[in-house]
């Protein structure tokens, strides 16, 4: 039974099931394993959490111009052009009157057709522009999806270690999660929550080496739930988050006083 479970866990079916790329038969097989084995259920929940992190990290709002274009298309009315009444002459021959009426009708129809052709040409151009925009959006979304899948694979790599940094008394609600893979030499961080700071201060993340501290960048509230890459530091002993002035920071004896979150890395 344990060998059967091990074969299933190494098959990659669970990852494919999370990403929605399995067949109906494979879906039944995965679901039966989830129902039967607590280990599979726990791994399934972990993969779901990771996928949720990635979904939040790549959330994109719909462009505002689409809604405005739809509203304009619904509310715009086609102008009605009244036809002028033909002049009446009591003594004009009937065929002159008929010819005048026909000329007016023909002129009015020609003008309407001309206006409609211009309107259709403009609409066609708008459609062509929107098609190009949609193609560009599809290409961008495909690139983002590819990045999401790559990040998903990195998160679920057995070599990737997860480290949670929680704030101390100076930043009680601070929480960030670091993902470090020493084999691929990659580091990513997910900013879960950051307490608000005064305008002249920032949060900064540091790597602790044997003989010095290395600045890995600034953490901002606007990056909340956005998984991003940070520099990978070889032989780092730990990570720490400090509160520093925006004017600049220097590693000195006060570094420990500025620290609000720390975590020790596995060797």
PDB file of C-alpha atoms in Angstrom:
ATOM      1  CA  UNK A   1       0.000   0.000   0.000  1.00  0.00           C
ATOM      2  CA  UNK A   2       2.821   2.408   0.865  1.00  0.00           C
ATOM      3  CA  UNK A   3       4.549   1.605  -2.430  1.00  0.00           C
ATOM      4  CA  UNK A   4       1.307   2.274  -4.314  1.00  0.00           C
ATOM      5  CA  UNK A   5       0.953   5.627  -2.521  1.00  0.00           C
ATOM      6  CA  UNK A   6       4.579   6.539  -3.245  1.00  0.00           C
ATOM      7  CA  UNK A   7       4.167   5.742  -6.951  1.00  0.00           C
ATOM      8  CA  UNK A   8       1.088   7.945  -7.105  1.00  0.00           C
ATOM      9  CA  UNK A   9       2.761  10.876  -5.299  1.00  0.00           C
ATOM     10  CA  UNK A  10       5.743  10.724  -7.680  1.00  0.00           C
ATOM     11  CA  UNK A  11       3.565  10.447 -10.819  1.00  0.00           C
ATOM     12  CA  UNK A  12       2.693  14.167 -10.905  1.00  0.00           C
ATOM     13  CA  UNK A  13      -1.010  13.429 -11.342  1.00  0.00           C
ATOM     14  CA  UNK A  14      -1.906  15.541  -8.314  1.00  0.00           C
ATOM     15  CA  UNK A  15      -0.120  18.603  -9.776  1.00  0.00           C
ATOM     16  CA  UNK A  16      -1.865  18.065 -13.126  1.00  0.00           C
ATOM     17  CA  UNK A  17      -5.216  17.690 -11.338  1.00  0.00           C
ATOM     18  CA  UNK A  18      -4.723  21.041  -9.567  1.00  0.00           C
ATOM     19  CA  UNK A  19      -3.882  22.731 -12.895  1.00  0.00           C
ATOM     20  CA  UNK A  20      -6.914  21.127 -14.608  1.00  0.00           C
ATOM     21  CA  UNK A  21      -4.938  19.187 -17.252  1.00  0.00           C
ATOM     22  CA  UNK A  22      -6.018  15.640 -16.300  1.00  0.00           C
ATOM     23  CA  UNK A  23      -8.465  13.384 -18.180  1.00  0.00           C
ATOM     24  CA  UNK A  24     -11.843  12.317 -16.662  1.00  0.00           C
ATOM     25  CA  UNK A  25     -10.387   8.888 -15.780  1.00  0.00           C
ATOM     26  CA  UNK A  26      -7.373  10.512 -14.142  1.00  0.00           C
ATOM     27  CA  UNK A  27      -9.720  12.826 -12.216  1.00  0.00           C
ATOM     28  CA  UNK A  28     -11.506   9.789 -10.746  1.00  0.00           C
ATOM     29  CA  UNK A  29      -8.193   8.183  -9.824  1.00  0.00           C
ATOM     30  CA  UNK A  30      -6.896  11.344  -8.101  1.00  0.00           C
ATOM     31  CA  UNK A  31     -10.159  11.926  -6.241  1.00  0.00           C
ATOM     32  CA  UNK A  32     -10.193   8.326  -4.990  1.00  0.00           C
ATOM     33  CA  UNK A  33      -6.646   8.754  -3.619  1.00  0.00           C
ATOM     34  CA  UNK A  34      -7.621  12.043  -1.943  1.00  0.00           C
ATOM     35  CA  UNK A  35     -10.593  10.340  -0.272  1.00  0.00           C
ATOM     36  CA  UNK A  36      -8.596   7.251   0.776  1.00  0.00           C
ATOM     37  CA  UNK A  37      -5.228   8.622   1.921  1.00  0.00           C
ATOM     38  CA  UNK A  38      -4.838  11.493   4.433  1.00  0.00           C
ATOM     39  CA  UNK A  39      -1.345  12.129   3.078  1.00  0.00           C
ATOM     40  CA  UNK A  40      -2.727  12.798  -0.406  1.00  0.00           C
ATOM     41  CA  UNK A  41      -5.473  15.012   1.007  1.00  0.00           C
ATOM     42  CA  UNK A  42      -2.896  17.071   2.938  1.00  0.00           C
ATOM     43  CA  UNK A  43      -0.714  17.463  -0.157  1.00  0.00           C
ATOM     44  CA  UNK A  44      -3.807  18.452  -2.161  1.00  0.00           C
ATOM     45  CA  UNK A  45      -4.642  21.176   0.366  1.00  0.00           C
ATOM     46  CA  UNK A  46      -1.040  22.441   0.249  1.00  0.00           C
ATOM     47  CA  UNK A  47      -1.102  22.641  -3.547  1.00  0.00           C
ATOM     48  CA  UNK A  48      -4.434  24.463  -3.396  1.00  0.00           C
ATOM     49  CA  UNK A  49      -2.933  27.036  -1.026  1.00  0.00           C
ATOM     50  CA  UNK A  50       0.063  27.573  -3.308  1.00  0.00           C
ATOM     51  CA  UNK A  51      -2.186  27.969  -6.354  1.00  0.00           C
ATOM     52  CA  UNK A  52      -4.281  30.523  -4.454  1.00  0.00           C
ATOM     53  CA  UNK A  53      -1.114  32.493  -3.639  1.00  0.00           C
ATOM     54  CA  UNK A  54      -0.192  32.545  -7.323  1.00  0.00           C
ATOM     55  CA  UNK A  55      -3.725  33.531  -8.378  1.00  0.00           C
ATOM     56  CA  UNK A  56      -3.668  36.508  -6.008  1.00  0.00           C
ATOM     57  CA  UNK A  57      -0.191  37.444  -7.212  1.00  0.00           C
ATOM     58  CA  UNK A  58      -1.359  37.722 -10.829  1.00  0.00           C
ATOM     59  CA  UNK A  59      -4.794  39.255 -10.418  1.00  0.00           C
ATOM     60  CA  UNK A  60      -5.467  41.740 -13.207  1.00  0.00           C
ATOM     61  CA  UNK A  61      -8.379  44.175 -13.364  1.00  0.00           C
ATOM     62  CA  UNK A  62     -10.349  44.482 -16.599  1.00  0.00           C
ATOM     63  CA  UNK A  63      -9.399  47.648 -18.605  1.00  0.00           C
ATOM     64  CA  UNK A  64     -11.777  50.531 -17.882  1.00  0.00           C
ATOM     65  CA  UNK A  65     -12.065  51.455 -21.569  1.00  0.00           C
ATOM     66  CA  UNK A  66     -14.003  48.237 -22.305  1.00  0.00           C
ATOM     67  CA  UNK A  67     -16.887  49.197 -19.990  1.00  0.00           C
ATOM     68  CA  UNK A  68     -16.937  52.761 -21.372  1.00  0.00           C
ATOM     69  CA  UNK A  69     -17.013  51.466 -24.962  1.00  0.00           C
ATOM     70  CA  UNK A  70     -19.946  49.130 -24.192  1.00  0.00           C
ATOM     71  CA  UNK A  71     -21.929  51.886 -22.431  1.00  0.00           C
ATOM     72  CA  UNK A  72     -21.291  54.298 -25.323  1.00  0.00           C
ATOM     73  CA  UNK A  73     -22.408  51.670 -27.864  1.00  0.00           C
ATOM     74  CA  UNK A  74     -25.669  51.086 -25.936  1.00  0.00           C
ATOM     75  CA  UNK A  75     -26.549  54.711 -25.249  1.00  0.00           C
ATOM     76  CA  UNK A  76     -25.583  56.337 -28.569  1.00  0.00           C
ATOM     77  CA  UNK A  77     -28.588  56.905 -30.844  1.00  0.00           C
ATOM     78  CA  UNK A  78     -28.377  56.998 -34.634  1.00  0.00           C
ATOM     79  CA  UNK A  79     -29.436  60.486 -35.724  1.00  0.00           C
ATOM     80  CA  UNK A  80     -32.570  60.689 -37.837  1.00  0.00           C
ATOM     81  CA  UNK A  81     -32.254  63.048 -40.786  1.00  0.00           C
ATOM     82  CA  UNK A  82     -35.616  64.525 -41.804  1.00  0.00           C
ATOM     83  CA  UNK A  83     -36.304  64.767 -45.524  1.00  0.00           C
ATOM     84  CA  UNK A  84     -37.290  68.215 -46.681  1.00  0.00           C
ATOM     85  CA  UNK A  85     -40.772  68.519 -48.118  1.00  0.00           C
ATOM     86  CA  UNK A  86     -40.718  69.007 -51.883  1.00  0.00           C
ATOM     87  CA  UNK A  87     -41.888  72.410 -53.065  1.00  0.00           C
ATOM     88  CA  UNK A  88     -45.375  72.397 -54.483  1.00  0.00           C
ATOM     89  CA  UNK A  89     -46.284  74.315 -57.544  1.00  0.00           C
ATOM     90  CA  UNK A  90     -49.940  74.247 -58.415  1.00  0.00           C
ATOM     91  CA  UNK A  91     -49.296  74.746 -62.088  1.00  0.00           C
ATOM     92  CA  UNK A  92     -46.237  72.469 -62.475  1.00  0.00           C
ATOM     93  CA  UNK A  93     -46.717  69.411 -64.679  1.00  0.00           C
ATOM     94  CA  UNK A  94     -47.184  66.166 -62.746  1.00  0.00           C
ATOM     95  CA  UNK A  95     -43.980  64.663 -64.123  1.00  0.00           C
ATOM     96  CA  UNK A  96     -41.957  67.642 -62.866  1.00  0.00           C
ATOM     97  CA  UNK A  97     -43.343  67.147 -59.376  1.00  0.00           C
ATOM     98  CA  UNK A  98     -42.637  63.407 -59.533  1.00  0.00           C
ATOM     99  CA  UNK A  99     -39.098  64.037 -60.773  1.00  0.00           C
ATOM    100  CA  UNK A 100     -38.470  66.542 -57.995  1.00  0.00           C
ATOM    101  CA  UNK A 101     -39.751  64.121 -55.359  1.00  0.00           C
ATOM    102  CA  UNK A 102     -37.644  61.303 -56.809  1.00  0.00           C
ATOM    103  CA  UNK A 103     -34.573  63.544 -56.837  1.00  0.00           C
ATOM    104  CA  UNK A 104     -35.116  64.538 -53.215  1.00  0.00           C
ATOM    105  CA  UNK A 105     -35.632  60.920 -52.142  1.00  0.00           C
ATOM    106  CA  UNK A 106     -32.568  59.820 -54.089  1.00  0.00           C
ATOM    107  CA  UNK A 107     -30.501  62.635 -52.582  1.00  0.00           C
ATOM    108  CA  UNK A 108     -31.712  61.802 -49.069  1.00  0.00           C
ATOM    109  CA  UNK A 109     -31.011  58.097 -49.501  1.00  0.00           C
ATOM    110  CA  UNK A 110     -27.578  58.853 -50.946  1.00  0.00           C
ATOM    111  CA  UNK A 111     -26.767  61.039 -47.957  1.00  0.00           C
ATOM    112  CA  UNK A 112     -28.005  58.366 -45.511  1.00  0.00           C
ATOM    113  CA  UNK A 113     -25.971  55.691 -47.284  1.00  0.00           C
ATOM    114  CA  UNK A 114     -22.926  57.962 -47.228  1.00  0.00           C
ATOM    115  CA  UNK A 115     -23.333  58.584 -43.485  1.00  0.00           C
ATOM    116  CA  UNK A 116     -23.886  54.876 -42.825  1.00  0.00           C
ATOM    117  CA  UNK A 117     -20.788  53.963 -44.841  1.00  0.00           C
ATOM    118  CA  UNK A 118     -18.704  56.401 -42.813  1.00  0.00           C
ATOM    119  CA  UNK A 119     -20.201  55.042 -39.588  1.00  0.00           C
ATOM    120  CA  UNK A 120     -19.553  51.442 -40.664  1.00  0.00           C
ATOM    121  CA  UNK A 121     -15.984  52.300 -41.645  1.00  0.00           C
ATOM    122  CA  UNK A 122     -15.381  53.825 -38.214  1.00  0.00           C
ATOM    123  CA  UNK A 123     -16.987  50.837 -36.482  1.00  0.00           C
ATOM    124  CA  UNK A 124     -14.893  48.437 -38.555  1.00  0.00           C
ATOM    125  CA  UNK A 125     -11.747  50.317 -37.568  1.00  0.00           C
ATOM    126  CA  UNK A 126     -12.789  50.145 -33.911  1.00  0.00           C
ATOM    127  CA  UNK A 127     -13.379  46.399 -34.263  1.00  0.00           C
ATOM    128  CA  UNK A 128      -9.988  45.934 -35.936  1.00  0.00           C
ATOM    129  CA  UNK A 129      -8.291  47.915 -33.160  1.00  0.00           C
ATOM    130  CA  UNK A 130     -10.113  45.881 -30.493  1.00  0.00           C
ATOM    131  CA  UNK A 131      -9.076  42.623 -32.205  1.00  0.00           C
ATOM    132  CA  UNK A 132      -5.434  43.718 -32.104  1.00  0.00           C
ATOM    133  CA  UNK A 133      -5.871  44.715 -28.449  1.00  0.00           C
ATOM    134  CA  UNK A 134      -7.447  41.336 -27.672  1.00  0.00           C
ATOM    135  CA  UNK A 135      -4.617  39.502 -29.413  1.00  0.00           C
ATOM    136  CA  UNK A 136      -2.132  41.502 -27.395  1.00  0.00           C
ATOM    137  CA  UNK A 137      -4.095  40.777 -24.194  1.00  0.00           C
ATOM    138  CA  UNK A 138      -4.218  37.058 -25.047  1.00  0.00           C
ATOM    139  CA  UNK A 139      -0.458  37.012 -25.634  1.00  0.00           C
ATOM    140  CA  UNK A 140       0.160  38.840 -22.368  1.00  0.00           C
ATOM    141  CA  UNK A 141      -2.190  36.503 -20.498  1.00  0.00           C
ATOM    142  CA  UNK A 142      -0.455  33.466 -22.010  1.00  0.00           C
ATOM    143  CA  UNK A 143       2.904  34.832 -20.857  1.00  0.00           C
ATOM    144  CA  UNK A 144       1.487  35.480 -17.389  1.00  0.00           C
ATOM    145  CA  UNK A 145      -0.005  31.978 -17.286  1.00  0.00           C
ATOM    146  CA  UNK A 146       3.365  30.520 -18.250  1.00  0.00           C
ATOM    147  CA  UNK A 147       5.016  32.524 -15.446  1.00  0.00           C
ATOM    148  CA  UNK A 148       2.341  31.345 -13.004  1.00  0.00           C
ATOM    149  CA  UNK A 149       2.956  27.699 -13.940  1.00  0.00           C
ATOM    150  CA  UNK A 150       6.715  28.174 -13.570  1.00  0.00           C
ATOM    151  CA  UNK A 151       6.251  29.763 -10.146  1.00  0.00           C
ATOM    152  CA  UNK A 152       3.800  27.012  -9.203  1.00  0.00           C
ATOM    153  CA  UNK A 153       6.393  24.396 -10.124  1.00  0.00           C
ATOM    154  CA  UNK A 154       9.012  26.262  -8.066  1.00  0.00           C
ATOM    155  CA  UNK A 155       6.718  26.438  -5.028  1.00  0.00           C
ATOM    156  CA  UNK A 156       6.013  22.712  -5.202  1.00  0.00           C
ATOM    157  CA  UNK A 157       9.594  21.683  -5.870  1.00  0.00           C
ATOM    158  CA  UNK A 158      10.675  19.306  -3.044  1.00  0.00           C
ATOM    159  CA  UNK A 159      13.896  21.333  -2.747  1.00  0.00           C
ATOM    160  CA  UNK A 160      12.009  24.583  -2.036  1.00  0.00           C
ATOM    161  CA  UNK A 161      11.974  25.529   1.641  1.00  0.00           C
ATOM    162  CA  UNK A 162       9.223  27.730   3.089  1.00  0.00           C
ATOM    163  CA  UNK A 163      10.045  30.295   5.800  1.00  0.00           C
ATOM    164  CA  UNK A 164       7.453  32.431   7.597  1.00  0.00           C
ATOM    165  CA  UNK A 165       8.602  35.775   9.032  1.00  0.00           C
ATOM    166  CA  UNK A 166       6.262  37.138  11.718  1.00  0.00           C
ATOM    167  CA  UNK A 167       6.547  40.580  13.259  1.00  0.00           C
ATOM    168  CA  UNK A 168       7.610  41.247  16.828  1.00  0.00           C
ATOM    169  CA  UNK A 169       6.022  43.741  19.237  1.00  0.00           C
ATOM    170  CA  UNK A 170       6.989  46.670  16.966  1.00  0.00           C
ATOM    171  CA  UNK A 171       5.042  45.213  14.002  1.00  0.00           C
ATOM    172  CA  UNK A 172       2.588  42.682  15.397  1.00  0.00           C
ATOM    173  CA  UNK A 173       0.564  42.218  12.190  1.00  0.00           C
ATOM    174  CA  UNK A 174       3.580  41.794   9.916  1.00  0.00           C
ATOM    175  CA  UNK A 175       3.717  38.495   8.060  1.00  0.00           C
ATOM    176  CA  UNK A 176       5.740  37.500   4.995  1.00  0.00           C
ATOM    177  CA  UNK A 177       6.577  34.107   3.513  1.00  0.00           C
ATOM    178  CA  UNK A 178       9.919  33.377   1.817  1.00  0.00           C
ATOM    179  CA  UNK A 179      10.467  30.450  -0.584  1.00  0.00           C
ATOM    180  CA  UNK A 180      14.115  29.477  -1.073  1.00  0.00           C
ATOM    181  CA  UNK A 181      15.510  26.745  -3.336  1.00  0.00           C
ATOM    182  CA  UNK A 182      19.200  26.154  -2.708  1.00  0.00           C
ATOM    183  CA  UNK A 183      19.473  23.782  -5.695  1.00  0.00           C
ATOM    184  CA  UNK A 184      18.031  26.156  -8.310  1.00  0.00           C
ATOM    185  CA  UNK A 185      19.450  29.133  -6.387  1.00  0.00           C
ATOM    186  CA  UNK A 186      16.140  31.023  -6.454  1.00  0.00           C
ATOM    187  CA  UNK A 187      14.366  33.088  -3.794  1.00  0.00           C
ATOM    188  CA  UNK A 188      10.798  34.425  -3.767  1.00  0.00           C
ATOM    189  CA  UNK A 189       8.794  36.325  -1.169  1.00  0.00           C
ATOM    190  CA  UNK A 190       5.067  36.740  -0.578  1.00  0.00           C
ATOM    191  CA  UNK A 191       4.068  39.848   1.390  1.00  0.00           C
ATOM    192  CA  UNK A 192       0.978  38.754   3.336  1.00  0.00           C
ATOM    193  CA  UNK A 193       0.535  41.837   5.563  1.00  0.00           C
ATOM    194  CA  UNK A 194       2.563  44.909   6.519  1.00  0.00           C
ATOM    195  CA  UNK A 195       1.544  47.379   9.248  1.00  0.00           C
ATOM    196  CA  UNK A 196       1.407  50.969   8.036  1.00  0.00           C
ATOM    197  CA  UNK A 197       4.510  53.106   8.605  1.00  0.00           C
ATOM    198  CA  UNK A 198       5.092  56.876   8.697  1.00  0.00           C
ATOM    199  CA  UNK A 199       5.844  58.456   5.321  1.00  0.00           C
ATOM    200  CA  UNK A 200       9.562  58.742   6.083  1.00  0.00           C
ATOM    201  CA  UNK A 201      10.099  55.026   6.886  1.00  0.00           C
ATOM    202  CA  UNK A 202      10.157  51.767   4.899  1.00  0.00           C
ATOM    203  CA  UNK A 203      10.399  48.011   5.481  1.00  0.00           C
ATOM    204  CA  UNK A 204      13.567  46.408   4.123  1.00  0.00           C
ATOM    205  CA  UNK A 205      14.547  42.733   3.916  1.00  0.00           C
ATOM    206  CA  UNK A 206      18.108  41.580   4.624  1.00  0.00           C
ATOM    207  CA  UNK A 207      20.169  38.414   4.247  1.00  0.00           C
ATOM    208  CA  UNK A 208      22.448  37.613   7.172  1.00  0.00           C
ATOM    209  CA  UNK A 209      25.849  36.264   6.092  1.00  0.00           C
ATOM    210  CA  UNK A 210      28.703  35.139   8.289  1.00  0.00           C
ATOM    211  CA  UNK A 211      30.398  38.548   8.339  1.00  0.00           C
ATOM    212  CA  UNK A 212      27.840  41.067   7.069  1.00  0.00           C
ATOM    213  CA  UNK A 213      24.224  41.919   6.261  1.00  0.00           C
ATOM    214  CA  UNK A 214      23.107  42.300   2.611  1.00  0.00           C
ATOM    215  CA  UNK A 215      20.084  44.392   1.619  1.00  0.00           C
ATOM    216  CA  UNK A 216      17.665  42.423  -0.612  1.00  0.00           C
ATOM    217  CA  UNK A 217      15.219  45.242  -1.290  1.00  0.00           C
ATOM    218  CA  UNK A 218      12.246  47.211   0.026  1.00  0.00           C
ATOM    219  CA  UNK A 219       8.904  45.662   1.007  1.00  0.00           C
ATOM    220  CA  UNK A 220       5.778  47.697   0.263  1.00  0.00           C
ATOM    221  CA  UNK A 221       2.104  47.301   1.145  1.00  0.00           C
ATOM    222  CA  UNK A 222       1.230  47.646  -2.554  1.00  0.00           C
ATOM    223  CA  UNK A 223       2.992  44.303  -3.159  1.00  0.00           C
ATOM    224  CA  UNK A 224       0.674  42.439  -0.774  1.00  0.00           C
ATOM    225  CA  UNK A 225      -0.201  38.965  -2.090  1.00  0.00           C
ATOM    226  CA  UNK A 226       2.107  39.484  -5.071  1.00  0.00           C
ATOM    227  CA  UNK A 227       4.739  36.776  -5.222  1.00  0.00           C
ATOM    228  CA  UNK A 228       8.012  38.340  -6.392  1.00  0.00           C
ATOM    229  CA  UNK A 229      11.609  37.290  -6.814  1.00  0.00           C
ATOM    230  CA  UNK A 230      14.345  38.541  -4.474  1.00  0.00           C
ATOM    231  CA  UNK A 231      18.130  38.055  -4.862  1.00  0.00           C
ATOM    232  CA  UNK A 232      19.395  34.621  -3.818  1.00  0.00           C
ATOM    233  CA  UNK A 233      22.313  34.782  -1.384  1.00  0.00           C
ATOM    234  CA  UNK A 234      24.682  31.838  -1.173  1.00  0.00           C
ATOM    235  CA  UNK A 235      25.509  30.710   2.386  1.00  0.00           C
ATOM    236  CA  UNK A 236      22.906  33.000   3.973  1.00  0.00           C
ATOM    237  CA  UNK A 237      22.348  32.151   7.627  1.00  0.00           C
ATOM    238  CA  UNK A 238      19.022  33.935   7.992  1.00  0.00           C
ATOM    239  CA  UNK A 239      16.604  36.595   6.807  1.00  0.00           C
ATOM    240  CA  UNK A 240      15.418  39.659   8.663  1.00  0.00           C
ATOM    241  CA  UNK A 241      13.046  42.569   8.081  1.00  0.00           C
ATOM    242  CA  UNK A 242      13.859  46.011   9.485  1.00  0.00           C
ATOM    243  CA  UNK A 243      12.270  49.454   9.624  1.00  0.00           C
ATOM    244  CA  UNK A 244      14.604  51.980   8.026  1.00  0.00           C
ATOM    245  CA  UNK A 245      14.417  55.681   7.089  1.00  0.00           C
ATOM    246  CA  UNK A 246      13.618  56.389   3.427  1.00  0.00           C
ATOM    247  CA  UNK A 247      16.643  58.646   3.271  1.00  0.00           C
ATOM    248  CA  UNK A 248      18.854  55.567   3.419  1.00  0.00           C
ATOM    249  CA  UNK A 249      20.087  52.920   5.832  1.00  0.00           C
ATOM    250  CA  UNK A 250      23.477  51.650   6.911  1.00  0.00           C
ATOM    251  CA  UNK A 251      24.297  48.375   8.617  1.00  0.00           C
ATOM    252  CA  UNK A 252      25.687  49.272  12.001  1.00  0.00           C
ATOM    253  CA  UNK A 253      25.228  48.377  15.638  1.00  0.00           C
ATOM    254  CA  UNK A 254      21.618  49.548  15.573  1.00  0.00           C
ATOM    255  CA  UNK A 255      20.553  46.926  13.028  1.00  0.00           C
ATOM    256  CA  UNK A 256      19.202  44.613  15.720  1.00  0.00           C
ATOM    257  CA  UNK A 257      17.222  47.501  17.186  1.00  0.00           C
ATOM    258  CA  UNK A 258      15.585  48.155  13.810  1.00  0.00           C
ATOM    259  CA  UNK A 259      14.697  44.502  13.212  1.00  0.00           C
ATOM    260  CA  UNK A 260      10.993  43.592  13.421  1.00  0.00           C
ATOM    261  CA  UNK A 261      11.089  40.005  12.047  1.00  0.00           C
ATOM    262  CA  UNK A 262      13.766  37.323  11.746  1.00  0.00           C
ATOM    263  CA  UNK A 263      14.076  33.705  10.646  1.00  0.00           C
ATOM    264  CA  UNK A 264      16.996  31.289  10.584  1.00  0.00           C
ATOM    265  CA  UNK A 265      17.629  29.408   7.325  1.00  0.00           C
ATOM    266  CA  UNK A 266      18.347  25.689   7.154  1.00  0.00           C
ATOM    267  CA  UNK A 267      21.845  24.676   6.149  1.00  0.00           C
TER     268      UNK A 267
END
